């Protein structure tokens, strides 16, 4: 008797789905869900399938495209890059390129360029610089907001512990404070 492949369980479940459920399931799978999401959806539909079967089925049914492999390979060389610093670097490169471009622009070169090409190039460069500046500002605001939330939480815990120092509930309050700070850090830092 031939051994069944692990993805057979998902294929078997798909063959038993209604047309509407199958369309919804396939729609979910097209947008790169986690294996847990797929397994959860199958469970919602009444099918119990192992995590390894879902993984085997998904990697077989939705292989990584060739272009994605190239991009993923390039991204590996930048693993660990701090996004805020990368944006600052991109912004400074754009400014340097603009400055170099302006240094090379003489009247004769400007006269030989079409106004449309020149405006398109400068407009696109300025748009990218504006986008980088906006993203940098958003990072700064988010980072500042997270720091303020954490600082407020730490200060509140400090006050609660100080107020409860000599009370019989001091240990319980300290435990609650530790749990609250742990949850706050997880929510703020992801």
CSV table of N, CA and C in Angstrom, one decimal, residues 9 11 14 17 23 26 41-42 57 71 77 83-84 106 113 121 126 130 135 157 160 163 170 173:
chain,number,residue,atom,x,y,z
A,9,UNK,N,-4.1,15.2,3.9
A,9,UNK,CA,-5.2,15.5,4.8
A,9,UNK,C,-5.8,16.8,4.5
A,11,UNK,N,-5.8,18.2,1.4
A,11,UNK,CA,-6.5,18.0,0.1
A,11,UNK,C,-7.8,17.3,0.4
A,14,UNK,N,-10.2,19.8,1.8
A,14,UNK,CA,-10.7,20.7,0.7
A,14,UNK,C,-11.7,20.0,-0.2
A,17,UNK,N,-15.2,20.3,1.4
A,17,UNK,CA,-15.8,21.6,1.7
A,17,UNK,C,-16.8,22.0,0.6
A,23,UNK,N,-13.9,28.5,-1.5
A,23,UNK,CA,-13.5,29.8,-2.1
A,23,UNK,C,-12.9,30.7,-1.0
A,26,UNK,N,-9.4,29.2,0.0
A,26,UNK,CA,-8.4,29.5,-1.0
A,26,UNK,C,-8.0,31.0,-0.9
A,41,UNK,N,-8.5,27.8,10.5
A,41,UNK,CA,-9.6,27.9,9.6
A,41,UNK,C,-10.2,26.5,9.3
A,42,UNK,N,-9.3,25.5,9.1
A,42,UNK,CA,-9.7,24.2,8.9
A,42,UNK,C,-10.5,23.6,10.1
A,57,UNK,N,1.4,20.8,2.9
A,57,UNK,CA,0.4,21.2,1.9
A,57,UNK,C,0.7,22.6,1.4
A,71,UNK,N,14.6,38.3,-3.9
A,71,UNK,CA,14.4,39.4,-3.0
A,71,UNK,C,14.7,38.9,-1.6
A,77,UNK,N,21.0,39.6,3.6
A,77,UNK,CA,22.2,40.3,3.8
A,77,UNK,C,22.0,41.6,4.7
A,83,UNK,N,15.6,49.8,11.3
A,83,UNK,CA,14.8,50.5,10.3
A,83,UNK,C,15.0,52.0,10.4
A,84,UNK,N,15.0,52.6,11.6
A,84,UNK,CA,15.2,54.0,11.7
A,84,UNK,C,16.5,54.5,11.1
A,106,UNK,N,24.4,72.3,-15.5
A,106,UNK,CA,24.9,73.6,-16.1
A,106,UNK,C,23.8,74.0,-17.1
A,113,UNK,N,18.1,68.9,-21.8
A,113,UNK,CA,17.1,68.0,-21.2
A,113,UNK,C,15.7,68.6,-21.4
A,121,UNK,N,11.9,63.6,-13.0
A,121,UNK,CA,13.0,63.1,-12.2
A,121,UNK,C,13.0,63.8,-10.9
A,126,UNK,N,12.0,64.2,-5.0
A,126,UNK,CA,11.4,65.0,-3.9
A,126,UNK,C,10.3,64.2,-3.2
A,130,UNK,N,10.3,63.1,0.6
A,130,UNK,CA,9.1,63.5,1.5
A,130,UNK,C,8.6,62.2,2.2
A,135,UNK,N,8.0,58.9,7.1
A,135,UNK,CA,8.2,57.7,7.8
A,135,UNK,C,9.1,57.8,9.0
A,157,UNK,N,4.0,51.8,39.0
A,157,UNK,CA,4.3,50.7,39.8
A,157,UNK,C,5.2,51.1,41.0
A,160,UNK,N,2.9,52.6,43.6
A,160,UNK,CA,2.1,51.5,44.2
A,160,UNK,C,2.9,50.7,45.2
A,163,UNK,N,3.6,52.9,48.3
A,163,UNK,CA,2.4,53.0,49.1
A,163,UNK,C,2.1,51.7,49.9
A,170,UNK,N,1.5,43.8,50.7
A,170,UNK,CA,2.6,44.3,49.9
A,170,UNK,C,3.1,43.2,48.9
A,173,UNK,N,0.6,42.9,46.0
A,173,UNK,CA,0.6,44.1,45.2
A,173,UNK,C,1.9,44.1,44.3
